[in-house]
PDB file of C-alpha atoms in Angstrom:
ATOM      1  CA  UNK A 258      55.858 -61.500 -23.170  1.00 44.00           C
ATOM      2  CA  UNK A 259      53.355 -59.486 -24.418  1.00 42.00           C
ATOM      3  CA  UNK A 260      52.322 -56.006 -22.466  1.00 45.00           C
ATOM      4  CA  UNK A 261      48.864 -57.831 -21.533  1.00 46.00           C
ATOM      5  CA  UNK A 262      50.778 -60.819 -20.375  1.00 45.00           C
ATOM      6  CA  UNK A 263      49.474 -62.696 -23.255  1.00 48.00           C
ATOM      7  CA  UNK A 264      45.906 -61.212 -23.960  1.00 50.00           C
ATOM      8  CA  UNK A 265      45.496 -61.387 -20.319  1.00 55.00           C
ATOM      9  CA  UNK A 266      44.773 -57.732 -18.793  1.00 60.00           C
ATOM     10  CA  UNK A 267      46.578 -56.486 -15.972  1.00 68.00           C
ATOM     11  CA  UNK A 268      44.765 -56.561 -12.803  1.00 69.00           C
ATOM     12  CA  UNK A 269      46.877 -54.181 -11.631  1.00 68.00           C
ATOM     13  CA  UNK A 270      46.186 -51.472 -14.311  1.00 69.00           C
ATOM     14  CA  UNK A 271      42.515 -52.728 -14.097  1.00 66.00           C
ATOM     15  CA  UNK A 272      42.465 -51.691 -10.261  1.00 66.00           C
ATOM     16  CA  UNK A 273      43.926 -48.227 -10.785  1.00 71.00           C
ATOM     17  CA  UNK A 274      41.923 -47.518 -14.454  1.00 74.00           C
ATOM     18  CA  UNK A 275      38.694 -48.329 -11.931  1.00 69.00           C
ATOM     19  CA  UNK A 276      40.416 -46.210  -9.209  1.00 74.00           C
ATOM     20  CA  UNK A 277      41.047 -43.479 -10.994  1.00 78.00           C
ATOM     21  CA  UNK A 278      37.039 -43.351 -13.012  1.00 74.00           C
ATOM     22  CA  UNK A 279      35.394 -43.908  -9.416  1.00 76.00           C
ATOM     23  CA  UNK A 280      37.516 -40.752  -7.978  1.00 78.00           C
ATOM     24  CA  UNK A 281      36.449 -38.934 -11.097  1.00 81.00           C
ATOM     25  CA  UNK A 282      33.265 -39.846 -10.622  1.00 77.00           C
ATOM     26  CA  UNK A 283      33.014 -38.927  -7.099  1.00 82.00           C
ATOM     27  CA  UNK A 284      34.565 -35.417  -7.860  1.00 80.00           C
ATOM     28  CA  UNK A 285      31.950 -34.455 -10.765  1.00 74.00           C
ATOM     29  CA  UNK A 286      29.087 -36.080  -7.905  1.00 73.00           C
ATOM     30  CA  UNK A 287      30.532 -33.632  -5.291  1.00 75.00           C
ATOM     31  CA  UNK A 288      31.141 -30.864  -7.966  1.00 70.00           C
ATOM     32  CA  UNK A 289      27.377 -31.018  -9.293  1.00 70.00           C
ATOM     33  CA  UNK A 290      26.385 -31.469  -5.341  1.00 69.00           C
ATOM     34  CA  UNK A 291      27.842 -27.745  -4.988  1.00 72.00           C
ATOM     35  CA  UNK A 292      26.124 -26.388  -7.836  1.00 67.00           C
ATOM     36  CA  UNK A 293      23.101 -27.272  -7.216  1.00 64.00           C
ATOM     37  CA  UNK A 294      23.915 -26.145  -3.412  1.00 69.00           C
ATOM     38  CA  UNK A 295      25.544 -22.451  -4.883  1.00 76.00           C
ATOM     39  CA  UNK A 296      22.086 -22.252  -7.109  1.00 61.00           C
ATOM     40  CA  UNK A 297      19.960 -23.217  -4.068  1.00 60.00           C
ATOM     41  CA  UNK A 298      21.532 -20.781  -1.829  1.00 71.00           C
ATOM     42  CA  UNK A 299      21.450 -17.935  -4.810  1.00 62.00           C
ATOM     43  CA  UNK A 300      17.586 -18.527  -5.386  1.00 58.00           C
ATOM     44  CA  UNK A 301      17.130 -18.542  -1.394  1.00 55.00           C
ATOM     45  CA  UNK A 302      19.163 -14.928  -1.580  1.00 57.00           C
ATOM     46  CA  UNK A 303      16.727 -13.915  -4.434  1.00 43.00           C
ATOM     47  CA  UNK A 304      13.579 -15.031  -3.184  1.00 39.00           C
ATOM     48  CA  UNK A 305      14.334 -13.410   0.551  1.00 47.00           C
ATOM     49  CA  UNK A 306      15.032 -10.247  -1.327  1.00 41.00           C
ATOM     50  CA  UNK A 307      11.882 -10.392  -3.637  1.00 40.00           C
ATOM     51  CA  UNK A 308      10.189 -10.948  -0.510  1.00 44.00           C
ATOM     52  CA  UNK A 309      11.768  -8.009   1.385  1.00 48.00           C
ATOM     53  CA  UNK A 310      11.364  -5.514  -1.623  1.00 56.00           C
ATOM     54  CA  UNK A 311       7.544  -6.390  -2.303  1.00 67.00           C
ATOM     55  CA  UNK A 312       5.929  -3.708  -0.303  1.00 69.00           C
ATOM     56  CA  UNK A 313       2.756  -5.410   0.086  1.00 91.00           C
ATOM     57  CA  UNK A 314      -1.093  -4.784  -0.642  1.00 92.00           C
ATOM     58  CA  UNK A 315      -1.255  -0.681  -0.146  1.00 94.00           C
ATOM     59  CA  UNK A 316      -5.072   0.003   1.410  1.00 94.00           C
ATOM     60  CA  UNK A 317      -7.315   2.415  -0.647  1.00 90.00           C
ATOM     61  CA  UNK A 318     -10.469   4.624   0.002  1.00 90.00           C
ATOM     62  CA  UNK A 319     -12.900   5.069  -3.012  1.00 76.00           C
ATOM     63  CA  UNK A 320     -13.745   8.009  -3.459  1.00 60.00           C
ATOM     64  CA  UNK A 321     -17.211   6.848  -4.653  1.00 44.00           C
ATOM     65  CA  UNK A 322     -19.346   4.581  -4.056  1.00 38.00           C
ATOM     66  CA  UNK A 323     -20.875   2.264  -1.309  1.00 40.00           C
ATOM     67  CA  UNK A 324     -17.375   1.932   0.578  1.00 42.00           C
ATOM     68  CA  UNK A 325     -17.500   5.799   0.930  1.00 45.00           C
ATOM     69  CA  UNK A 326     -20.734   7.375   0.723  1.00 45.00           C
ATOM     70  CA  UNK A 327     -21.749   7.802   3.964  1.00 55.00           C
ATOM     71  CA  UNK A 328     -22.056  11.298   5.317  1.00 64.00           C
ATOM     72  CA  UNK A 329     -18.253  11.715   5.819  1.00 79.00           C
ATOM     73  CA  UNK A 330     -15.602  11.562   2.646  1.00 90.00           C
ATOM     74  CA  UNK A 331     -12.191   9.702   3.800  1.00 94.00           C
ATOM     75  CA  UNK A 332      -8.949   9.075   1.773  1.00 94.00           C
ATOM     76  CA  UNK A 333      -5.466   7.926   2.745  1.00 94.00           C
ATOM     77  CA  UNK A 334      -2.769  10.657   2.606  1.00 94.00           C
ATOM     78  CA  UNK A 335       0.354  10.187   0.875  1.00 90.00           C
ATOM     79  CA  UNK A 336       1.949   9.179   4.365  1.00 91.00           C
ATOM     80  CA  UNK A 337      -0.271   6.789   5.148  1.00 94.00           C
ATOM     81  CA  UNK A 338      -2.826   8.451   7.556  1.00 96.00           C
ATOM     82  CA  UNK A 339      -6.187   7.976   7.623  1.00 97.00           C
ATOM     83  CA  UNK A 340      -8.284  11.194   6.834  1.00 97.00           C
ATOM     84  CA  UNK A 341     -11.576  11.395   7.933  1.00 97.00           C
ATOM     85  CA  UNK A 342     -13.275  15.362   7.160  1.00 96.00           C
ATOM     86  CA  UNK A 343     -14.763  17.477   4.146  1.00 93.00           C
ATOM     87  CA  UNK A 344     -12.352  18.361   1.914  1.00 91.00           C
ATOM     88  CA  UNK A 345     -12.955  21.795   2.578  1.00 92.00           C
ATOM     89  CA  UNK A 346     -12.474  21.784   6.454  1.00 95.00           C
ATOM     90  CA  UNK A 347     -11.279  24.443   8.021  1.00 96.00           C
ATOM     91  CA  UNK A 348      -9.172  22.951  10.010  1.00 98.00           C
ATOM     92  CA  UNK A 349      -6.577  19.625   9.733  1.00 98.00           C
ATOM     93  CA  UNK A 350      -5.936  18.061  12.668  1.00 98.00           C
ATOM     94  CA  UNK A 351      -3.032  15.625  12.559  1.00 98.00           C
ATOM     95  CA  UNK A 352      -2.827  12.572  15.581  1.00 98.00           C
ATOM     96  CA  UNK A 353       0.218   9.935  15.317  1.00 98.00           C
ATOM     97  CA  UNK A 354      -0.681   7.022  17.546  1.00 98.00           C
ATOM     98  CA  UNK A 355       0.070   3.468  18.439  1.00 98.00           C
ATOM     99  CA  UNK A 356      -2.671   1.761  19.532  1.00 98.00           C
ATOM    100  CA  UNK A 357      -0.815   0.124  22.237  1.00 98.00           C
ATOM    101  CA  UNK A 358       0.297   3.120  23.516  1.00 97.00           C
ATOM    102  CA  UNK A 359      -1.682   4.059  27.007  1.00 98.00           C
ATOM    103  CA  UNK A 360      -0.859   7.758  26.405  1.00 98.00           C
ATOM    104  CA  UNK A 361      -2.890   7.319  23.432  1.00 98.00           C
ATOM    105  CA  UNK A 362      -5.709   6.017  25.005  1.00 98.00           C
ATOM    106  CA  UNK A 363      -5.692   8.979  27.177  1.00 98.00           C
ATOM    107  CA  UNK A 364      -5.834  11.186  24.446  1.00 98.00           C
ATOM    108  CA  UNK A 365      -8.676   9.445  23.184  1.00 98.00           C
ATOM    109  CA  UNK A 366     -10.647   9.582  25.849  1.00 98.00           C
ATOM    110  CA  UNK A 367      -9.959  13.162  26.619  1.00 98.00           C
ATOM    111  CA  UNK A 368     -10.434  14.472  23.066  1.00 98.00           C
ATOM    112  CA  UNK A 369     -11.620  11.412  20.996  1.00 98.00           C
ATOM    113  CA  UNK A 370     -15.402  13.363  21.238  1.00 98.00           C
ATOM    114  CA  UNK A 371     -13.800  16.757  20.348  1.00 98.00           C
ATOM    115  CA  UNK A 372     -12.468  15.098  16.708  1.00 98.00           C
ATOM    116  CA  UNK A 373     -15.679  13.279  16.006  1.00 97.00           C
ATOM    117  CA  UNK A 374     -17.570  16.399  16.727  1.00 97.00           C
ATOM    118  CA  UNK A 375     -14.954  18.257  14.609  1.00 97.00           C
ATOM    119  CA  UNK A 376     -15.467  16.195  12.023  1.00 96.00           C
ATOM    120  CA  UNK A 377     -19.216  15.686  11.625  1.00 95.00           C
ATOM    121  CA  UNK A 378     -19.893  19.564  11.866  1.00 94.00           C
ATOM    122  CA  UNK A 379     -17.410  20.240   9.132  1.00 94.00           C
ATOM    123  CA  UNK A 380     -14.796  22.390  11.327  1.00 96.00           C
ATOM    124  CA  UNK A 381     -12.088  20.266  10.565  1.00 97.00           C
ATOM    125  CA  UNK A 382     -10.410  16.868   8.867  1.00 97.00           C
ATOM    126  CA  UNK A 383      -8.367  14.484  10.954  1.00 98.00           C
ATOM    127  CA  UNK A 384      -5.538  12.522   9.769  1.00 98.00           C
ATOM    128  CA  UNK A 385      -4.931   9.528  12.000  1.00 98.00           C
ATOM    129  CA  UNK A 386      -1.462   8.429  11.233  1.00 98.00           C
ATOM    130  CA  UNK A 387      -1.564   4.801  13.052  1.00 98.00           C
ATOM    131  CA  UNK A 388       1.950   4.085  13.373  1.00 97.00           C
ATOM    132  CA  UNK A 389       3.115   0.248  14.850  1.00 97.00           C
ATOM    133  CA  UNK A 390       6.624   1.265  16.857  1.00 95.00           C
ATOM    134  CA  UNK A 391       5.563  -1.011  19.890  1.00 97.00           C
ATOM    135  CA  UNK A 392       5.706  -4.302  19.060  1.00 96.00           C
ATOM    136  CA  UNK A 393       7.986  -5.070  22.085  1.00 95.00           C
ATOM    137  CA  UNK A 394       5.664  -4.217  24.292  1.00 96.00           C
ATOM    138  CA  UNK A 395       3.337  -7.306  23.505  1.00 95.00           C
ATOM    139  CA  UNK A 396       5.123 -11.006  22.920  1.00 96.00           C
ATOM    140  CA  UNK A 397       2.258 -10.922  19.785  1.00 97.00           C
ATOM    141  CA  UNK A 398       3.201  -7.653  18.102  1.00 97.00           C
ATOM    142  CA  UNK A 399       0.213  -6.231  19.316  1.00 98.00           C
ATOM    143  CA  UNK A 400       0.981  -3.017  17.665  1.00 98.00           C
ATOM    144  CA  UNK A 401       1.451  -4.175  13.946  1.00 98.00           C
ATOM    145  CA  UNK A 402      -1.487  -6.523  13.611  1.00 98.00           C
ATOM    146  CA  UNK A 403      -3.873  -3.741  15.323  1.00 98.00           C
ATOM    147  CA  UNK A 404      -2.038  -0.908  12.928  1.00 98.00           C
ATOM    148  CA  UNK A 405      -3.267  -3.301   9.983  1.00 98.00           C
ATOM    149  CA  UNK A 406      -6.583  -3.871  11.215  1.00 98.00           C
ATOM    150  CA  UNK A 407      -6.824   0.019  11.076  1.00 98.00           C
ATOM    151  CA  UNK A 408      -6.357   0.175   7.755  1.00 98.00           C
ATOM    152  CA  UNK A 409      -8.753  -2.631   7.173  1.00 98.00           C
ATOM    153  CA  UNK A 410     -11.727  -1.413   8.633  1.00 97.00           C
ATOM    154  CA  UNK A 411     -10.813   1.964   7.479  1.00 96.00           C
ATOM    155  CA  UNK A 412     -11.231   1.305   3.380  1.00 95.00           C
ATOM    156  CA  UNK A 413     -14.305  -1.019   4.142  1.00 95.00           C
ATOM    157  CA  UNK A 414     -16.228   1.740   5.683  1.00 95.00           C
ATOM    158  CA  UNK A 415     -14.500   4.866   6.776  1.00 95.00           C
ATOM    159  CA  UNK A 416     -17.466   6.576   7.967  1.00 94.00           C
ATOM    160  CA  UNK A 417     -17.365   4.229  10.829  1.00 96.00           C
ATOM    161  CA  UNK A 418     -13.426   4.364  11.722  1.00 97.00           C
ATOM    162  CA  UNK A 419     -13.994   6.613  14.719  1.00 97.00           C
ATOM    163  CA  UNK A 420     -16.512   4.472  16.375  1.00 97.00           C
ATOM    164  CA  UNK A 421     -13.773   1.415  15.825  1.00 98.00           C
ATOM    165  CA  UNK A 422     -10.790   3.391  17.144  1.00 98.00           C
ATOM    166  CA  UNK A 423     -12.919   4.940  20.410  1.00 98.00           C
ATOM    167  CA  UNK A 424     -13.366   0.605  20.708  1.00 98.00           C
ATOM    168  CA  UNK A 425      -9.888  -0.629  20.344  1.00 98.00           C
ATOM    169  CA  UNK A 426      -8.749   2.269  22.552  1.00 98.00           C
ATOM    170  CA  UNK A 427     -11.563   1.140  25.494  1.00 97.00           C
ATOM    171  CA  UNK A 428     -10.290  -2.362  25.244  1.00 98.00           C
ATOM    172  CA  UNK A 429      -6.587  -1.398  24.882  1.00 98.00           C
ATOM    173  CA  UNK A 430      -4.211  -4.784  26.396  1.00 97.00           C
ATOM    174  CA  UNK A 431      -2.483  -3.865  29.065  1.00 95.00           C
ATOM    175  CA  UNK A 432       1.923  -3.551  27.935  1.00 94.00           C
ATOM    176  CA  UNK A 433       3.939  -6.844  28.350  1.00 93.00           C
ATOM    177  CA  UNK A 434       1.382  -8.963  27.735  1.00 93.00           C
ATOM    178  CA  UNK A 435       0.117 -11.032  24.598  1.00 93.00           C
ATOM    179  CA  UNK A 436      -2.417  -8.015  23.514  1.00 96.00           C
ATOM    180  CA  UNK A 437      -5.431  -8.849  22.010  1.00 97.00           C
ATOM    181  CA  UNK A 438      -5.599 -12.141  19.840  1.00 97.00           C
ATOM    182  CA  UNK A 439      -6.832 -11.552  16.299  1.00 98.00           C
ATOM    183  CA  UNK A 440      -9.984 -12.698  17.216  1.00 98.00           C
ATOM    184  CA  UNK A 441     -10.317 -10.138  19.612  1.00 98.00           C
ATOM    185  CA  UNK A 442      -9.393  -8.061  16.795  1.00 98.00           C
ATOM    186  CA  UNK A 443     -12.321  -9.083  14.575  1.00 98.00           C
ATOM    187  CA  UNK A 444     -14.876  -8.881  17.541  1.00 98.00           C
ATOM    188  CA  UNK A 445     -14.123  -5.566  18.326  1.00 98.00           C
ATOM    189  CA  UNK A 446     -14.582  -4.795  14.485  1.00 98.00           C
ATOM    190  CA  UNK A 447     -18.184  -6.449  14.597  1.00 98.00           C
ATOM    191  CA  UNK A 448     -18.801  -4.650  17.168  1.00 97.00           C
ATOM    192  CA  UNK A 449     -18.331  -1.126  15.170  1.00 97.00           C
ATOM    193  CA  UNK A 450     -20.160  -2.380  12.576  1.00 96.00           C
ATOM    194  CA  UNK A 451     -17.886  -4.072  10.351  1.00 97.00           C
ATOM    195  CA  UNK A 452     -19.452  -7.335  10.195  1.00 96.00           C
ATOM    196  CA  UNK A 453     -18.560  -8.052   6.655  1.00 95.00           C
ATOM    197  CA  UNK A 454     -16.186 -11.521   6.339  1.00 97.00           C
ATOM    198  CA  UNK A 455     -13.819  -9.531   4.140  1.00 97.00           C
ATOM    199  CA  UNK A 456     -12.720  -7.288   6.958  1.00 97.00           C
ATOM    200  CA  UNK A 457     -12.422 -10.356   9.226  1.00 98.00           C
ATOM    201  CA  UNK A 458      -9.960 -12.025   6.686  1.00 98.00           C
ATOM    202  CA  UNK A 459      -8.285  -8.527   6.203  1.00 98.00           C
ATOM    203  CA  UNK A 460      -7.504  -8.451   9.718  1.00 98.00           C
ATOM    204  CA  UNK A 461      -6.762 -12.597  10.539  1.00 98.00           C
ATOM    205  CA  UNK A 462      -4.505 -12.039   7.344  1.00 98.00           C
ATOM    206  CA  UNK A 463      -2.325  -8.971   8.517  1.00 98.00           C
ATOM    207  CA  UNK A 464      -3.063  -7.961   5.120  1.00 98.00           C
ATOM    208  CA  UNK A 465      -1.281  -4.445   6.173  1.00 98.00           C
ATOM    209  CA  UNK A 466       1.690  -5.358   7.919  1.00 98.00           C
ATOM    210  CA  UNK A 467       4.351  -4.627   5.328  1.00 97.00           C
ATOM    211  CA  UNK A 468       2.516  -1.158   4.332  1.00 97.00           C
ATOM    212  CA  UNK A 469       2.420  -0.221   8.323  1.00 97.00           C
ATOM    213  CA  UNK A 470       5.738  -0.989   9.053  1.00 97.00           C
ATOM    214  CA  UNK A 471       6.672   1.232   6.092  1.00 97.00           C
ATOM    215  CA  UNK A 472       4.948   3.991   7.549  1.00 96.00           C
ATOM    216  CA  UNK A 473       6.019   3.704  10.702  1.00 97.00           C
ATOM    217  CA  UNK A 474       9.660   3.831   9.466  1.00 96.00           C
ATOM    218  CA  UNK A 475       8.866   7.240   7.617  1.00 96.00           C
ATOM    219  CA  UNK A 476       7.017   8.641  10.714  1.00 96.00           C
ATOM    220  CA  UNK A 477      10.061   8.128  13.042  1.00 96.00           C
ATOM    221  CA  UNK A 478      12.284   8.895  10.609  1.00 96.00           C
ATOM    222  CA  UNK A 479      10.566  12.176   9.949  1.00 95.00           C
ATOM    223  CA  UNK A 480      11.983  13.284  14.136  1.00 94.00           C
ATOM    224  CA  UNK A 481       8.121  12.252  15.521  1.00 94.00           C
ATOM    225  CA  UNK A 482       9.714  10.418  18.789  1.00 89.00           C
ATOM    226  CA  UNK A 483       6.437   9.820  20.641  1.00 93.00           C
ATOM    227  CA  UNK A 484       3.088   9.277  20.357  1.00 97.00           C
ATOM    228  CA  UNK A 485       0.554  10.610  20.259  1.00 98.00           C
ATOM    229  CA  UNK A 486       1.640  13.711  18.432  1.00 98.00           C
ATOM    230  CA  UNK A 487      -0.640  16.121  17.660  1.00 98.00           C
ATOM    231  CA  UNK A 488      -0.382  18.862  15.198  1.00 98.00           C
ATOM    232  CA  UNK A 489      -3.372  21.108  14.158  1.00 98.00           C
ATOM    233  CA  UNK A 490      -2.404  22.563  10.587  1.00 97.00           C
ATOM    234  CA  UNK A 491       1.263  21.429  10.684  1.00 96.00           C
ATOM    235  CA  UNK A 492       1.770  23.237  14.123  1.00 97.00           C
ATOM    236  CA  UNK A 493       2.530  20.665  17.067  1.00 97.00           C
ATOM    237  CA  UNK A 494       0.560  21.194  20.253  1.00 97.00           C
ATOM    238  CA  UNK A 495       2.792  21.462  22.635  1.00 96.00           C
ATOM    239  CA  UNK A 496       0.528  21.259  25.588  1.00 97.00           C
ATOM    240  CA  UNK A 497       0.229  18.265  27.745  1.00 96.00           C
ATOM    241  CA  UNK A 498      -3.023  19.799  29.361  1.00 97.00           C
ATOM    242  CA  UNK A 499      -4.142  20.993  25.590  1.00 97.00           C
ATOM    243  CA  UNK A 500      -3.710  17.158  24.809  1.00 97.00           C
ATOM    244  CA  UNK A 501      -4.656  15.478  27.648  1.00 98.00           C
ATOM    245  CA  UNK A 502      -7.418  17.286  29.222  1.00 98.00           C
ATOM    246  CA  UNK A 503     -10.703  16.823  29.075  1.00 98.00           C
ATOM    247  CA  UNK A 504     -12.120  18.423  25.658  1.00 97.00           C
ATOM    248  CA  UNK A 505      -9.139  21.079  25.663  1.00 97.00           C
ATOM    249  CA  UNK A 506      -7.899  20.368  22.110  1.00 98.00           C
ATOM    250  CA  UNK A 507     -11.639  22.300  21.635  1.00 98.00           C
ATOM    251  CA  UNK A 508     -10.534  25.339  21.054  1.00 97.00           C
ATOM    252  CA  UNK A 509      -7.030  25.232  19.982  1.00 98.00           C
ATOM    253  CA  UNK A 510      -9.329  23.540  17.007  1.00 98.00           C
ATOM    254  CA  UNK A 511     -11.747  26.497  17.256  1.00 97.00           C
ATOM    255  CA  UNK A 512      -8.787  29.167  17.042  1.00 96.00           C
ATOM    256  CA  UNK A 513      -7.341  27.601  14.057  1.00 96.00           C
ATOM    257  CA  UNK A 514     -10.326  27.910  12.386  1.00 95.00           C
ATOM    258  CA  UNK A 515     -10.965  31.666  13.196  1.00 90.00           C
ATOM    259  CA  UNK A 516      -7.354  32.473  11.694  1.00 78.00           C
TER     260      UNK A 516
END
């Protein structure tokens, strides 16, 4: 007898042959399955990363034009802090705050006047380096959403950024809670004067997160532990009544000036 049993196949063979092609087949399935699953997962890594490095939108202050030509020039130094002042002030006054931080509304209520006045009389420049370390204390990250909103109402119209901050420092959520909703947020911007949909989309957007959170990794990694901080040209003020009292950072500003 032939091997084929007479032309006849072997169903035996047949079974194994079809055995052995269905395993092979299920091995390349489960081999391209983990391919495509390595190359997923690599791509996930990538894109995570890509989205980690990109620093985000980084605000600006023109230095002409409309968005700056108010009475009062502005810029944003190269840590991030808002400077409001001539260029040829006397005097630069540095604050680090966190707008949810109630010491910082203090400070703003004691001295908030002195820095405006400082300001639109030419003694001095003030760098307000909003900082967003406080996110815990708000289930809404209070902290980083208003530290973005600063920056978005600052490059729309800096000339008004005092006004804002003496606003969002009156209206300041109480710790623990949800802070201020972005709406909130937008009000109290309308309510300064920004009324302009761009800065309403700026701040609904948290167009500045990524750049704030930056910052406020430099800031506490430059040894500021608290806020507010307050230097007047690069020399911390050291004194809580100098800080907190009522117009006393006056003439620590005046001194400085007279040097």
């Amino acid at each position: 007898m032939s091997k084929n049993q007479g032309g006849k196949s072997n169903p035996l063979l047949a079974a194994e042959r079809a055995d052995r092609n269905r395993k092979i087949l299920i091995q390349v399935a489960v081999a391209a399955v983990l391919v495509a699953l390595i190359a997923a997962i690599g791509i996930g890594i990538a894109v995570k990363k890509a989205r980690n490095d990109d620093p985000g939108p980084t605000p600006s202050i023109a230095a002409t034009g409309t968005t700056n030509a108010g009475p009062v020039p502005a810029s944003i130094t190269d840590n991030g802090a808002i400077r409001i002042g001539k260029p040829d002030a006397k005097v630069t006054v540095r604050v680090v705050a966190d707008l949810q931080c109630p010491a910082c509304k203090a400070f703003e209520a004691a001295n908030g006047q002195v820095l405006e006045d400082a300001v639109a009389n030419g003694t001095a420049a003030v760098e307000y380096n909003i900082i967003a370390f406080l996110d815990k204390a708000s289930t809404t990250r209070y902290s980083s959403r208003a530290g973005s909103a600063s920056y978005c109402v600052a490059e729309a119209d800096p000339s008004k950024y005092q006004a804002w901050l003496k606003a969002m420092f009156a209206q300041q959520p109480p710790e623990g809670g949800a802070g201020l909703s972005d709406d909130q947020l937008v009000q109290i911007a309308k309510s300064a004067g920004y009324t302009d949909d761009a800065v309403a989309q700026c701040i609904t957007d948290h167009k500045y997160d990524k750049y704030i959170q930056a910052r406020t990794k430099e800031v506490l990694d430059s040894g500021i532990q608290s806020t507010p901080s307050v230097f007047v040209d690069g020399k911390k003020v050291e004194s809580s009544q100098e800080i907190f009292g009522n117009g006393a950072l006056a003439p620590v500003i005046s001194a400085a000036a007279g040097r």
